[in-house]
Coordinates of C-alpha atoms in Angstrom, one line a residue:
M21 CA 2.7 -35.2 -29.7
K22 CA 2.2 -34.7 -33.4
N23 CA -1.0 -36.6 -33.7
K24 CA -2.6 -35.7 -30.3
A25 CA -5.6 -33.4 -30.3
I26 CA -5.4 -30.6 -27.8
F27 CA -8.5 -29.7 -25.7
Y28 CA -8.8 -26.0 -24.9
F29 CA -10.6 -24.8 -21.7
T30 CA -11.7 -21.3 -20.8
P31 CA -10.7 -20.0 -17.3
N32 CA -14.3 -20.6 -16.1
Q33 CA -14.2 -24.2 -17.3
I34 CA -10.8 -24.9 -15.8
I35 CA -11.9 -23.4 -12.5
D36 CA -14.9 -25.6 -12.5
I37 CA -12.8 -28.7 -13.2
Y38 CA -10.4 -27.9 -10.4
K39 CA -13.2 -27.2 -7.9
K40 CA -14.9 -30.5 -8.7
K41 CA -11.4 -32.2 -8.6
E42 CA -12.1 -33.9 -11.9
F43 CA -9.3 -35.7 -13.8
V44 CA -7.1 -33.3 -15.9
D45 CA -5.3 -34.9 -18.8
Y46 CA -2.3 -32.6 -18.8
K47 CA -0.9 -34.4 -21.9
V48 CA -3.5 -32.6 -24.1
L49 CA -4.3 -29.6 -22.0
G50 CA -4.7 -26.1 -23.6
I51 CA -6.0 -22.8 -22.2
H52 CA -8.3 -20.6 -24.3
I53 CA -7.8 -17.1 -22.9
Y54 CA -7.7 -14.2 -25.4
N55 CA -6.0 -16.8 -27.7
K56 CA -5.4 -20.5 -27.6
I57 CA -2.3 -21.6 -25.6
P58 CA -1.2 -25.2 -25.9
I59 CA 0.5 -25.3 -22.5
C60 CA 0.8 -29.1 -22.7
K61 CA 3.6 -28.7 -25.1
I62 CA 6.1 -28.1 -22.3
L63 CA 5.5 -31.8 -21.2
Y64 CA 7.3 -32.9 -24.3
Q65 CA 11.0 -32.8 -25.4
K66 CA 12.0 -31.6 -28.8
D67 CA 12.1 -35.2 -30.0
G68 CA 8.5 -35.7 -28.9
N69 CA 9.3 -37.8 -25.8
Y70 CA 6.9 -37.3 -22.9
E71 CA 8.3 -35.9 -19.6
P72 CA 5.8 -36.6 -16.8
K73 CA 8.0 -34.8 -14.3
M74 CA 6.9 -31.6 -15.9
I75 CA 3.3 -32.0 -14.8
P76 CA 3.7 -29.9 -11.7
V77 CA 4.9 -27.1 -14.0
V78 CA 1.7 -27.2 -16.0
D79 CA -0.4 -27.4 -12.8
S80 CA 1.4 -24.4 -11.3
I81 CA 0.8 -22.3 -14.5
V82 CA -2.9 -23.2 -14.4
Q83 CA -3.4 -22.6 -10.7
N84 CA -1.1 -19.7 -9.9
I85 CA -1.3 -17.7 -13.2
V86 CA -4.6 -18.6 -15.0
I87 CA -7.0 -19.2 -12.1
L88 CA -5.5 -16.8 -9.6
N89 CA -5.2 -13.8 -11.9
Y90 CA -8.6 -14.5 -13.4
Q91 CA -10.2 -14.5 -10.0
L92 CA -8.4 -11.3 -9.2
G93 CA -10.1 -9.6 -12.1
Q94 CA -7.1 -9.2 -14.4
S95 CA -7.8 -8.8 -18.1
V96 CA -7.5 -11.8 -20.4
Q97 CA -4.8 -10.0 -22.3
T98 CA -2.7 -9.6 -19.2
I99 CA -3.2 -13.2 -18.2
H100 CA -2.4 -14.3 -21.7
S101 CA 0.8 -12.3 -21.6
K102 CA 1.9 -13.7 -18.3
V103 CA 1.3 -17.3 -19.4
Q104 CA 3.3 -16.8 -22.7
N105 CA 6.2 -15.1 -20.9
T106 CA 6.3 -17.9 -18.3
L107 CA 6.3 -20.5 -21.0
K108 CA 9.2 -18.7 -22.7
F109 CA 11.1 -18.8 -19.4
I110 CA 10.4 -22.5 -19.0
N111 CA 11.6 -23.2 -22.6
W112 CA 14.8 -21.2 -21.8
L113 CA 15.4 -23.4 -18.8
K114 CA 14.9 -26.5 -20.9
D115 CA 17.2 -25.3 -23.6
H116 CA 19.9 -24.7 -21.0
N117 CA 19.4 -28.1 -19.5
S118 CA 18.3 -26.7 -16.1
K119 CA 17.3 -29.1 -13.4
F120 CA 15.1 -26.4 -11.8
L121 CA 12.6 -29.0 -10.6
E122 CA 15.0 -30.7 -8.2
N123 CA 15.2 -28.2 -5.3
K124 CA 15.3 -24.6 -4.3
Q125 CA 19.1 -24.3 -4.6
V126 CA 19.1 -25.4 -8.2
A127 CA 16.1 -23.1 -8.9
R128 CA 18.0 -20.2 -7.5
D129 CA 21.1 -21.0 -9.6
S130 CA 18.8 -21.2 -12.7
L131 CA 17.2 -17.9 -11.8
E132 CA 20.6 -16.3 -11.4
Q133 CA 21.7 -17.5 -14.9
Y134 CA 18.4 -16.3 -16.4
I135 CA 18.8 -12.8 -15.0
Y136 CA 22.3 -12.7 -16.3
F137 CA 20.9 -13.6 -19.7
L138 CA 18.3 -10.8 -19.4
K139 CA 21.0 -8.3 -18.5
T140 CA 23.1 -9.3 -21.5
E141 CA 20.0 -8.9 -23.7
M142 CA 19.5 -5.4 -22.3
R143 CA 23.2 -4.4 -22.9
I144 CA 23.1 -5.4 -26.6
G145 CA 19.7 -3.6 -27.0
N146 CA 17.5 -6.7 -27.7
I147 CA 15.0 -5.8 -24.9
Q148 CA 14.1 -2.8 -22.9
I149 CA 14.3 -2.6 -19.1
D150 CA 10.5 -2.7 -18.7
N151 CA 10.3 -6.0 -20.6
A152 CA 13.3 -7.4 -18.7
L153 CA 11.7 -6.5 -15.3
T154 CA 8.5 -8.2 -16.3
K155 CA 10.3 -11.4 -17.4
Q156 CA 12.4 -11.3 -14.2
N157 CA 9.4 -10.9 -11.9
L158 CA 7.4 -13.6 -13.7
A159 CA 10.4 -16.0 -13.4
I160 CA 10.7 -15.3 -9.7
S161 CA 7.0 -15.8 -9.1
F162 CA 6.9 -19.0 -11.1
L163 CA 9.8 -20.6 -9.3
K164 CA 8.6 -19.5 -5.8
N165 CA 5.1 -21.0 -6.5
L166 CA 6.6 -24.2 -7.9
H167 CA 8.7 -24.8 -4.8
N168 CA 6.4 -23.3 -2.2
D169 CA 9.2 -20.9 -1.4
N170 CA 7.5 -18.8 1.3
E171 CA 10.8 -17.8 2.7
N172 CA 11.9 -16.2 -0.6
Y173 CA 15.0 -18.4 -0.6
I174 CA 15.2 -18.6 -4.4
A175 CA 15.4 -14.9 -5.0
S176 CA 17.5 -14.0 -2.0
S177 CA 21.1 -13.0 -2.6
V178 CA 20.5 -12.9 -6.3
R179 CA 21.5 -9.6 -7.9
L180 CA 18.2 -8.6 -9.6
I181 CA 17.6 -6.2 -12.3
S182 CA 16.8 -2.9 -10.7
N183 CA 14.1 -0.5 -12.0
S184 CA 16.3 2.5 -10.9
A185 CA 17.6 2.9 -14.4
N186 CA 14.1 3.3 -15.7
K187 CA 12.8 5.2 -12.7
K188 CA 10.2 7.8 -13.3
S189 CA 10.4 11.2 -11.6
S190 CA 9.0 11.5 -8.2
T191 CA 5.2 11.8 -8.0
P192 CA 4.4 15.5 -7.8
K193 CA 2.9 16.8 -4.6
P194 CA -0.8 17.6 -5.2
N195 CA -2.1 21.1 -5.4
S196 CA -2.6 22.3 -1.8
E197 CA -6.1 23.7 -2.6
H198 CA -7.2 20.5 -4.2
F199 CA -5.9 18.6 -1.2
K200 CA -7.7 20.9 1.3
Y201 CA -11.0 20.6 -0.8
L202 CA -10.7 16.8 -0.8
Y203 CA -10.0 16.5 2.9
K204 CA -12.8 18.9 3.9
F205 CA -15.3 17.2 1.7
Y206 CA -14.6 13.6 3.0
R207 CA -14.2 14.7 6.6
K208 CA -17.5 16.6 6.7
L209 CA -19.3 13.8 4.8
F210 CA -18.0 11.2 7.2
E211 CA -19.0 13.2 10.2
E212 CA -22.5 13.9 8.9
I213 CA -23.0 10.2 8.1
C214 CA -21.9 9.2 11.6
E215 CA -24.1 11.8 13.1
F216 CA -27.1 10.6 11.1
L217 CA -26.7 6.9 11.6
I218 CA -25.1 6.5 15.1
N219 CA -27.5 9.1 16.6
Q220 CA -30.5 7.7 14.7
K221 CA -31.6 10.9 12.9
S222 CA -34.6 10.9 10.6
Y223 CA -34.9 11.2 6.8
P224 CA -34.7 13.6 5.0
Y225 CA -31.5 14.9 6.6
H226 CA -30.1 18.2 5.2
F227 CA -26.5 19.4 5.6
E228 CA -23.8 21.5 3.9
I229 CA -20.3 20.7 2.7
L230 CA -18.1 23.5 1.3
R231 CA -21.2 25.8 0.8
K232 CA -23.1 23.1 -1.1
S233 CA -26.4 21.7 0.1
Y234 CA -27.0 17.9 0.4
C235 CA -29.6 15.6 1.8
F236 CA -29.7 12.0 2.9
M237 CA -32.5 10.1 1.3
P238 CA -33.6 6.5 2.0
F239 CA -32.4 5.0 -1.3
E240 CA -30.1 2.2 -1.9
K241 CA -29.7 1.4 -5.6
R242 CA -31.9 3.3 -8.0
F243 CA -30.8 6.7 -6.8
P244 CA -27.8 8.0 -4.7
A245 CA -28.3 8.0 -1.0
I246 CA -26.8 11.4 -0.9
V247 CA -28.5 14.0 -3.1
N248 CA -28.1 17.6 -4.1
K249 CA -30.3 20.1 -5.8
E250 CA -29.6 18.5 -9.2
F251 CA -31.5 15.5 -7.8
Q252 CA -34.8 17.5 -8.2
K253 CA -34.6 16.9 -11.9
K254 CA -34.6 13.1 -11.4
F255 CA -37.0 12.7 -8.5
Q256 CA -40.3 14.6 -8.3
S257 CA -41.9 14.1 -4.9
Y258 CA -39.6 16.2 -2.7
D259 CA -38.9 20.0 -2.8
F260 CA -35.1 20.0 -2.1
N261 CA -34.8 23.8 -1.8
N262 CA -37.8 24.2 0.6
Q263 CA -37.1 20.9 2.4
K264 CA -40.7 19.5 2.1
I265 CA -42.6 16.7 0.5
L266 CA -44.7 18.1 -2.4
S267 CA -48.5 17.7 -2.4
G268 CA -50.1 15.5 -5.0
K269 CA -51.4 18.6 -6.7
E270 CA -48.0 20.2 -6.8
I271 CA -46.4 17.0 -8.3
A272 CA -49.2 16.8 -10.9
D273 CA -49.0 20.5 -11.9
L274 CA -45.1 20.6 -12.0
F275 CA -44.6 17.5 -14.0
G276 CA -47.8 17.0 -16.0
Y277 CA -49.2 14.1 -14.2
S278 CA -52.9 13.4 -13.4
R279 CA -54.0 14.3 -9.9
I280 CA -54.3 10.5 -9.1
D281 CA -50.7 9.9 -10.3
G282 CA -49.5 12.9 -8.3
N283 CA -51.2 11.6 -5.1
N284 CA -49.8 8.1 -5.6
R285 CA -46.2 9.4 -6.0
R286 CA -46.5 11.5 -2.9
Y287 CA -48.0 8.5 -0.9
Q288 CA -45.3 6.1 -2.0
F289 CA -42.5 8.5 -1.2
K290 CA -44.0 9.4 2.2
K291 CA -44.5 5.7 3.0
S292 CA -40.9 5.0 2.2
I293 CA -39.6 7.8 4.3
E294 CA -41.8 6.8 7.3
S295 CA -40.8 3.1 7.1
K296 CA -37.1 3.9 6.9
N297 CA -37.4 6.3 9.9
I298 CA -39.0 3.5 12.0
D299 CA -36.4 0.9 11.1
K300 CA -33.1 2.4 12.2
S301 CA -31.1 -0.4 10.7
C302 CA -32.9 -0.8 7.3
N303 CA -30.9 -1.6 4.2
A304 CA -31.0 2.1 3.1
R305 CA -29.2 3.2 6.3
L306 CA -26.8 0.3 6.1
Y307 CA -26.0 1.2 2.5
L308 CA -25.5 4.9 3.5
G309 CA -23.1 3.6 6.1
T310 CA -21.0 1.9 3.4
L311 CA -20.5 5.4 1.8
G312 CA -19.3 6.7 5.2
L313 CA -16.8 3.9 5.3
K314 CA -15.6 4.8 1.8
A315 CA -15.2 8.5 2.9
F316 CA -13.2 7.4 5.9
F317 CA -10.9 5.2 3.7
I318 CA -9.8 8.4 1.9
L319 CA -9.2 10.1 5.2
F320 CA -7.3 7.1 6.4
L321 CA -5.0 7.2 3.4
M322 CA -4.5 11.0 3.9
T323 CA -3.7 10.6 7.6
T324 CA -1.6 7.5 7.7
G325 CA 0.1 7.8 4.3
M326 CA -0.4 4.1 3.9
N327 CA -0.6 2.8 0.3
D328 CA -4.0 1.8 -1.2
S329 CA -3.4 -1.9 -1.6
T330 CA -2.1 -2.3 2.0
A331 CA -4.8 -0.2 3.6
S332 CA -7.8 -1.7 1.7
T333 CA -6.8 -5.3 2.7
L334 CA -5.9 -4.8 6.3
K335 CA -7.1 -7.5 8.6
W336 CA -8.9 -6.4 11.7
N337 CA -9.5 -7.5 15.3
K338 CA -11.8 -5.4 17.5
N339 CA -9.5 -6.2 20.5
Y340 CA -7.0 -3.5 19.5
Q341 CA -4.6 -1.5 21.6
I342 CA -3.8 2.2 21.4
N343 CA -0.2 2.9 22.5
K344 CA 1.7 6.2 22.7
T345 CA 4.8 5.7 20.5
R346 CA 5.9 9.2 19.9
Q347 CA 4.6 12.7 20.7
K348 CA 1.5 13.6 18.7
F349 CA 1.2 10.1 17.3
R350 CA -0.6 6.9 18.4
N351 CA 0.0 3.3 17.4
I352 CA -3.0 1.1 16.7
K353 CA -1.9 -2.5 17.3
Y354 CA -3.8 -5.8 17.3
R355 CA -3.4 -9.4 16.2
A356 CA -5.2 -10.7 13.1
G357 CA -4.9 -14.4 12.5
N358 CA -1.2 -15.3 13.2
K359 CA 0.1 -11.8 12.4
V360 CA 0.5 -8.6 14.4
V361 CA -0.9 -5.6 12.5
E362 CA -0.1 -2.1 13.5
F363 CA -0.3 1.4 12.0
E364 CA 0.4 4.9 13.3
I365 CA -2.0 7.8 13.3
G366 CA -1.9 11.4 14.6
T367 CA -3.6 12.0 17.9
K368 CA -6.0 14.5 16.2
F369 CA -7.2 11.6 14.0
L370 CA -7.9 9.3 16.9
K371 CA -11.5 10.5 17.6
Q372 CA -12.3 10.0 13.9
F373 CA -10.9 6.5 14.0
Q374 CA -13.0 5.6 17.0
Q375 CA -16.1 7.0 15.2
F376 CA -15.2 4.8 12.2
I377 CA -15.1 1.7 14.4
L378 CA -18.7 2.5 15.6
L379 CA -19.9 3.1 12.1
R380 CA -18.2 -0.1 11.0
E381 CA -20.1 -2.0 13.7
F382 CA -23.3 -0.4 12.5
V383 CA -22.8 -1.4 8.9
L384 CA -22.0 -5.0 9.9
N385 CA -25.3 -5.1 11.8
G386 CA -24.3 -7.8 14.2
N387 CA -22.1 -9.7 11.7
E388 CA -18.3 -9.8 11.5
S389 CA -15.6 -9.2 8.9
E390 CA -12.0 -10.1 9.2
Y391 CA -11.0 -7.0 7.2
L392 CA -10.9 -3.4 8.5
F393 CA -12.4 -2.2 5.2
F394 CA -14.9 -4.1 3.1
T395 CA -17.6 -3.8 0.5
G396 CA -21.3 -4.5 1.2
Y397 CA -23.1 -4.6 4.6
G398 CA -24.7 -7.0 7.1
E399 CA -23.9 -10.6 6.3
N400 CA -23.0 -9.8 2.7
T401 CA -19.5 -8.3 3.0
H402 CA -16.5 -9.1 0.9
L403 CA -13.4 -7.6 -0.8
N404 CA -14.1 -6.2 -4.3
S405 CA -11.7 -6.3 -7.2
E406 CA -10.7 -2.6 -6.6
Q407 CA -9.6 -3.4 -3.1
I408 CA -7.6 -6.5 -4.1
S409 CA -5.9 -4.6 -7.0
G410 CA -5.1 -1.5 -4.9
K411 CA -7.4 0.8 -6.8
L412 CA -10.1 1.4 -4.2
S413 CA -9.3 5.1 -3.6
G414 CA -9.6 5.9 -7.3
F415 CA -12.9 4.0 -7.4
I416 CA -14.2 6.0 -4.4
N417 CA -13.1 9.4 -5.8
R418 CA -14.7 8.7 -9.2
Y419 CA -18.0 7.6 -7.5
F420 CA -18.3 10.7 -5.3
Q421 CA -17.3 13.0 -8.2
K422 CA -19.9 11.5 -10.5
N423 CA -22.8 11.2 -8.0
I424 CA -22.2 13.8 -5.3
D425 CA -19.8 16.7 -6.2
S426 CA -18.6 17.3 -9.7
D427 CA -16.0 19.7 -8.4
L428 CA -14.3 17.1 -6.3
P429 CA -10.6 16.8 -7.4
I430 CA -9.2 13.4 -8.3
I431 CA -6.0 12.8 -6.4
N432 CA -4.6 9.3 -6.5
S433 CA -3.3 7.4 -3.5
R434 CA 0.4 8.0 -4.5
Q435 CA -0.2 11.8 -4.4
L436 CA -1.9 11.4 -1.0
R437 CA 1.3 9.6 0.2
V438 CA 3.4 12.3 -1.3
N439 CA 1.5 15.0 0.5
K440 CA 1.8 13.1 3.8
A441 CA 5.5 12.3 3.3
F442 CA 6.3 15.9 2.3
W443 CA 4.6 17.4 5.3
V444 CA 6.1 15.0 7.8
S445 CA 9.6 15.3 6.3
K446 CA 9.4 19.1 6.7
Q447 CA 8.1 18.8 10.2
Y448 CA 10.4 16.0 11.3
N449 CA 12.7 14.1 8.9
E450 CA 12.8 11.4 6.2
A451 CA 12.9 8.6 8.6
T452 CA 9.7 9.7 10.3
S453 CA 8.2 10.3 6.9
S454 CA 8.9 6.8 5.8
L455 CA 7.4 5.4 9.1
M456 CA 4.2 7.5 8.6
I457 CA 3.7 6.4 5.0
Q458 CA 4.3 2.8 6.0
S459 CA 7.0 2.5 3.3
S460 CA 10.7 1.5 3.2
L461 CA 12.8 4.6 3.3
S462 CA 14.2 4.0 -0.2
V463 CA 10.7 4.0 -1.7
A464 CA 9.8 7.0 0.4
I465 CA 12.7 9.1 -0.8
D466 CA 12.6 7.9 -4.4
N467 CA 8.8 8.3 -5.0
Y468 CA 7.1 10.2 -2.2
S469 CA 9.5 13.0 -1.1
G470 CA 8.3 15.8 -3.3
E471 CA 11.9 17.0 -3.3
T472 CA 14.3 17.6 -6.2
D473 CA 17.3 15.5 -7.0
E474 CA 19.6 18.3 -6.0
S475 CA 18.0 18.3 -2.5
S476 CA 18.5 14.6 -2.1
A477 CA 22.1 14.7 -3.4
F478 CA 22.8 17.5 -0.9
Q479 CA 21.6 15.2 1.9
I480 CA 23.9 12.4 0.7
T481 CA 27.0 14.5 0.8
N482 CA 26.4 16.3 4.1
Y483 CA 25.1 13.6 6.4
Y484 CA 28.0 12.6 8.6
E485 CA 28.5 14.6 11.8
K486 CA 29.5 13.9 15.5
F487 CA 28.0 11.7 18.2
N488 CA 27.6 13.1 21.7
N489 CA 28.2 11.9 25.2
K490 CA 24.6 11.7 26.4
I491 CA 24.1 8.8 24.0
F492 CA 22.0 6.4 26.1
Q493 CA 19.6 8.9 27.7
N494 CA 16.4 7.9 25.9
N495 CA 12.6 7.7 26.4
Q496 CA 9.5 7.1 24.3
S497 CA 8.9 10.8 23.7
Y498 CA 12.1 11.1 21.6
Q499 CA 11.8 11.3 17.8
T500 CA 13.4 8.5 15.9
T501 CA 16.1 9.3 13.4
N502 CA 18.4 7.2 11.1
V503 CA 21.1 6.9 13.7
G504 CA 19.0 6.7 16.9
S505 CA 16.6 9.3 18.3
C506 CA 16.3 13.0 18.9
A507 CA 15.8 14.3 22.5
N508 CA 14.4 17.7 21.4
S509 CA 11.7 16.9 18.9
N510 CA 9.4 19.6 20.5
N511 CA 11.7 22.4 19.4
L512 CA 12.6 21.3 15.9
K513 CA 11.9 24.8 14.5
T514 CA 14.5 26.3 17.0
I515 CA 17.0 23.6 16.1
N516 CA 16.4 24.1 12.4
Q517 CA 17.5 27.7 12.6
N518 CA 21.1 26.5 13.0
P519 CA 22.4 25.2 9.7
E520 CA 24.6 22.6 11.5
H521 CA 21.4 21.1 13.0
Y522 CA 19.1 21.3 10.0
C523 CA 17.0 18.3 11.0
S524 CA 14.8 17.9 7.9
M525 CA 17.9 17.6 5.7
Q526 CA 19.1 14.6 7.7
Y527 CA 22.8 15.5 8.3
G528 CA 22.7 17.2 11.7
C529 CA 21.9 14.3 14.1
L530 CA 25.5 13.0 14.6
S531 CA 26.8 16.4 15.7
C532 CA 23.7 17.4 17.7
E533 CA 23.7 17.4 21.5
Y534 CA 20.2 15.9 21.5
H535 CA 21.3 12.7 19.7
R536 CA 20.4 9.5 21.6
V537 CA 20.7 5.8 21.0
N538 CA 18.6 2.9 22.4
I539 CA 20.4 -0.3 23.4
D540 CA 18.4 -2.5 21.0
E541 CA 18.7 -4.3 17.6
I542 CA 17.2 -1.4 15.6
D543 CA 19.7 1.2 16.7
I544 CA 22.6 -1.2 16.6
R545 CA 21.7 -1.9 13.0
K546 CA 21.5 1.8 12.3
L547 CA 25.0 2.4 13.7
L548 CA 26.6 -0.6 12.0
S549 CA 24.9 0.4 8.7
A550 CA 26.4 3.9 9.0
K551 CA 29.8 2.3 9.7
F552 CA 29.4 0.0 6.7
V553 CA 28.6 2.9 4.4
I554 CA 31.5 4.9 5.8
Q555 CA 33.9 2.1 5.1
E556 CA 32.5 1.5 1.6
T557 CA 33.0 5.2 0.8
K558 CA 36.6 5.2 1.8
S559 CA 37.6 5.0 -1.9
L560 CA 35.9 8.3 -2.5
S561 CA 38.5 10.1 -0.3
K562 CA 41.3 11.8 -2.2
N563 CA 43.8 10.0 0.1
E564 CA 44.2 8.0 3.3
E565 CA 44.8 11.2 5.3
Q566 CA 41.5 12.8 4.2
F567 CA 39.6 9.7 5.2
N568 CA 41.3 9.5 8.5
N569 CA 40.6 13.1 9.2
I570 CA 36.9 13.3 8.1
L571 CA 35.3 9.9 8.2
L572 CA 37.3 7.6 10.4
P573 CA 36.5 9.5 13.6
Y574 CA 32.8 8.7 13.0
S575 CA 33.6 5.0 12.5
N576 CA 35.6 5.0 15.7
K577 CA 32.8 6.8 17.5
I578 CA 30.4 4.1 16.5
D579 CA 32.8 1.5 17.9
E580 CA 33.0 3.5 21.1
I581 CA 29.2 3.6 21.4
L582 CA 28.9 -0.1 20.8
N583 CA 31.6 -0.8 23.4
K584 CA 29.7 1.3 25.9
M585 CA 26.6 -0.7 25.1
V586 CA 28.5 -3.9 26.1
D587 CA 29.8 -2.2 29.3
T588 CA 26.2 -1.3 30.2
D589 CA 24.8 -4.8 29.4
T590 CA 27.2 -7.6 28.6
K591 CA 24.4 -9.7 27.2
I592 CA 24.2 -7.3 24.2
N593 CA 27.5 -8.5 22.9
N594 CA 26.0 -11.5 21.1
L595 CA 23.4 -9.3 19.5
I596 CA 26.0 -6.8 18.2
H597 CA 28.0 -9.7 16.8
D598 CA 25.0 -11.1 14.9
V599 CA 23.8 -7.8 13.6
K600 CA 27.4 -6.9 12.5
K601 CA 27.6 -10.2 10.6
D602 CA 24.3 -9.6 8.9
V603 CA 25.2 -6.0 7.9
F604 CA 28.7 -6.6 6.7
E605 CA 28.3 -10.1 5.2
N606 CA 24.7 -10.0 3.9
E607 CA 24.5 -6.3 3.4
N608 CA 21.2 -6.1 5.3
L609 CA 21.4 -2.5 6.2
F610 CA 18.9 -0.2 8.0
S611 CA 16.6 1.1 5.3
Y612 CA 17.9 4.7 5.2
W613 CA 21.5 3.6 4.8
Q614 CA 20.5 0.8 2.4
H615 CA 19.0 3.5 0.1
K616 CA 22.0 5.7 0.3
Y617 CA 24.4 2.8 -0.4
N618 CA 22.3 1.6 -3.4
M619 CA 22.1 5.2 -4.7
L620 CA 25.9 5.5 -4.7
I621 CA 26.1 2.2 -6.6
R622 CA 23.4 3.2 -9.0
I623 CA 25.0 6.5 -10.0
G624 CA 28.4 4.8 -10.4
V625 CA 30.2 6.2 -7.5
L626 CA 30.9 2.9 -5.9

């Protein structure tokens, strides 16, 4: 393509071309984002021969990297870097004569070879792990998009580069006083907004949060809808301290206006107040409602422990169910589209959640949104870039700190998850903590535990204990654990006084008289995962006798429990067989045991 001129298009131009379905001449296509990138070059071999079969590759780069990331609000530098690294990967594939375009199997084989190449580059010091992870993830994303691999077949069973070697220390638990301040501020603000809007109160509406005075005013854009005494400096028609509209003379005398100007300012302000008090669904009230939704979003993160990106993009269906799953917790469940969505909240938070639903309906003003949280009001609702990128909580915190309370501490969503996970793990255990923060247990332990490495190591080495005879006595009130359930979750503090049953440290369940097991796939996987880890750690024993004396009885007990399951229900035998095959052949362990197993591999024990 030596003599061909390349035509470069900006992201906006290429988006417009694709929308209008205009002809794209891939042979001379270039992208101008940050710098010019001649992506058409991958259509040509080194000898200059044209390869039309590579057109889907160019098209995938344009649609899935350039257009998608640009619409998500990523910086041009980031998009430029993603395109360049993807092109390097494609050139690597071509240099190694890969036939990655043929099918998913060949693509997976090519990915495996590329990751081996990256690992080699890491070992000899040519690239750092951060760079290798970026390249690996871009390669996976590219191949999955190219082959429409929604089942993740291409990356499955491939030994990927783990970020454990470069893992940062656990996110610190936020200062308790800061957390309390944050919670009290957002809870009180949310409650006052609900009181004002749902019960149709009148402007101006005064209230206090943490000994600070505030007032709702009928403003939408020019001024904040929630004002404090500092607002007096910016707006001159209302006496905030004495809670009254100033006279025209007072306005003129205080701020140096003529009497006519003073009277006009008073008239306009009073007229605005009166009109907004007549119209209980005016834009100013709807806008104030959006601030209430933002306040609740922070409370939602604090209470559920859900991560920002997941919570802010939750789909919603008003036909939801509230089910009792465990004591002191309620499960919110509904179907959105073709997917069942559910999350768990404490019973004390249920009333606030129901208030939020009422406020949400008010803000929508007769319209609908498919998302639980959204930006805007009425018929103009959407997801903003902060929601899509998982940065909504930071955006909300900064807004309220800047406009409402300068003393409001900034605590990011990861720290909120740490605080939730830390509290729940102390009250119950790590398994419950991981359920509450809606995270896999490995992520929960690695990043959200608020514990030391020594504490985690102590749990690893002291987990195995005995099973008991009352194994199948179970009901919904029992607390879930990593090997079944606990029948005495109401008296954890009493149990915790006995070092052998120290629930929060996760090693007491198997020897505890309150240990229970459900005859279902989840608990079967828990038991078989424990058995798998026991067998894999056999090499850690000093000799065969030590293993037989210490660990083998647990493995045998698991077999005994599984046999009892079959005796109770013969139909369960096929399920046990399938789960056992999945655990021992595919290494698809229950999350807790998967984490422990991976940790032993990571630290070089296995």
